[in-house]
Each structure stands twice: as C-alpha cells, then as structure tokens.
C-alpha cells in the first residue's frame, strides 16, 4: 500500500489546500477507508469557513464518503471486512456508553465525532472512521450515487418517516435544491400527495419531474393559502435557512400537522403559539440518523429507484467545487471522485 495520500485540507478559514499526508494506521475499533467518492454538502461551508486551525489541526472536510476498507483496527466487529465498500455520513460513530446510547438513540450520542468538523472527512484519498459509524453500500448503487444519500438522502428520508403523514396525505417540501430534490422523490414513492414549494418558475418542471404533484412558486403566490385550499398539509418539511419564509408557511398546516425542520437556519423561527395550541400542531427538528437508518435510506433508494442528481469533479478541484456550491452554481448535488475503483 502507498505510504502517503492526497487530501484537501482547510489550512486557514475558507481555503482548501491540496496536501500529501502519511497514511495512518487505524486505532482500536477504527477502519482505514480508501475513498472513492465524497459528496459536497451545504454543511461543509461552516466547516471550511469557520475552521480554527489554531484550536485543532487543519481539518479535511466532507461527510458523504464512500470507499473500500483497506485496513482494520483491533477489535473491529466481524461484519466489516477488508475490501468491503462502506460509507460514512455526518455522524462519525456512536460511543455505545453514554446515556443516549444506552437508550438506543445512537444519532444523539454525546461522544460522537462530527465527520469533516471534529474529525477528518472524505475530501481525501484515505480516511479513518469509527466502525460504529460505518454504513454498508448496496451493489446496485455506484459510489458517486450513494455518497449524497448518506446525508441529503437520509436527512430527508428520515424526516418524511417522522413527519406523521401517511400514504394519501398532503406533504409540502419547502426548498427544491440538494435536499429538496431527494425529498420530492422519496415523498412521491411513499404514496404521499406531494407539494413542492420553491422560488421562481424556472424550477417548476424539474420539481414535477422529480415527483411533485403540485408546484407553488413562493414568490408569486401565498403558499400557505394554497396549501389551505388543498385541504392543509399534514406535514411540511423545510430545508431552507430563511426563518421568515418558514414561519409564514406554518399557516398552511392542517390540524395535527407537523413542521419538520432540517436546516438550523440563520435566525430564530417566529411561531404563533395559537396555531400550535388550536390545531394541536407541532414542530420537530430532525438530524440525519444512525448507520442503520442510512442503510434503510440506501435500500429504499434501490427499491423504488431514487437517485440523486449529481455533478462529478475530481478531488483536486475541490476548491472549485466548493466555490460553485457557495455561489449557488450547483443545482442539486456535487460529488468529488478520487479515481479509485
Ligand atoms: Zn451534509
Ligand atoms: Zn454515546
């Protein structure tokens, strides 16, 4: 095996630098992965812009990682084998000991590394990972297709499962980008009546092709009133960071309806409490999920033929990929590839 590998690290805030690093050995309970593909996610922006090289070594971003296991650390469970194709998402592996883990809520583990933020991620040819964070990748998916499912896919898949809407109910998807385009496909195939809400008319045809039954242009019409005219939404799943737009849409929820929030947003959410009390409506936050949940998202994607729409760029062009993400020039998802099969 090679003794060094290429990585794109955040040497100072906002700047990705191509470096050569010595190949590490996996510690106890860890594996070494030869990375094949890594998605570029909106959450990478905070990791890259807010990096604090003084507080921790220069970080490698990226948390939608797919590759092959090339070395196993001591005590790695027998379900993981050399050569196996695995993935790692944002949550880097639970500890198994904290009060949340003891209740089986591994996604809420108190000692869980955040991949690409508190430990190195997948903008690299090699990456160490905790075995508790590993996800098995089905053969039907290429590494490039599987990568975005590990964050954008599972985030929306789990949100839809938790949102309380049943087959036949109306669900609104607010924000038709990297996350929203996955949510539309999943929601349609879960048997929901799918309303896509976006900005402008140019995305309408795409939204309908991805699975929406109805498209609402939030700039041109009152989306909450349209939802009420459709009988109200049993659930609204929002991916956008604009708090005022999310707050305004709450009036479109049916009684007992839920707003599911996937984006921490830039400002506090204003909530008319009367709307919650009167109709017993609720608001719920949702993060990605456990590796087991992630395997369900992958297998559902295979079963019902959901795929992310991706653009692919080589690892060395991560800086350019990131620049395009920041300027809104990536329509759905961008994936970096490392040239390894
Ligand atoms: Zn992400
Ligand atoms: Zn834990």
CSV table of C-alpha atoms and ligand atoms in Angstrom, one decimal, residues 41 43 63-64 151 333, ligand 1:
chain,number,residue,atom,x,y,z
A,41,UNK,CA,-22.8,19.3,1.2
A,43,UNK,CA,-22.9,21.9,5.8
A,63,UNK,CA,-19.2,13.8,5.3
A,64,UNK,CA,-20.8,11.9,2.4
A,151,UNK,CA,-26.5,12.9,4.2
A,333,UNK,CA,-25.5,17.7,-5.6
B,1,LIG,ZN1,-24.4,17.1,4.8
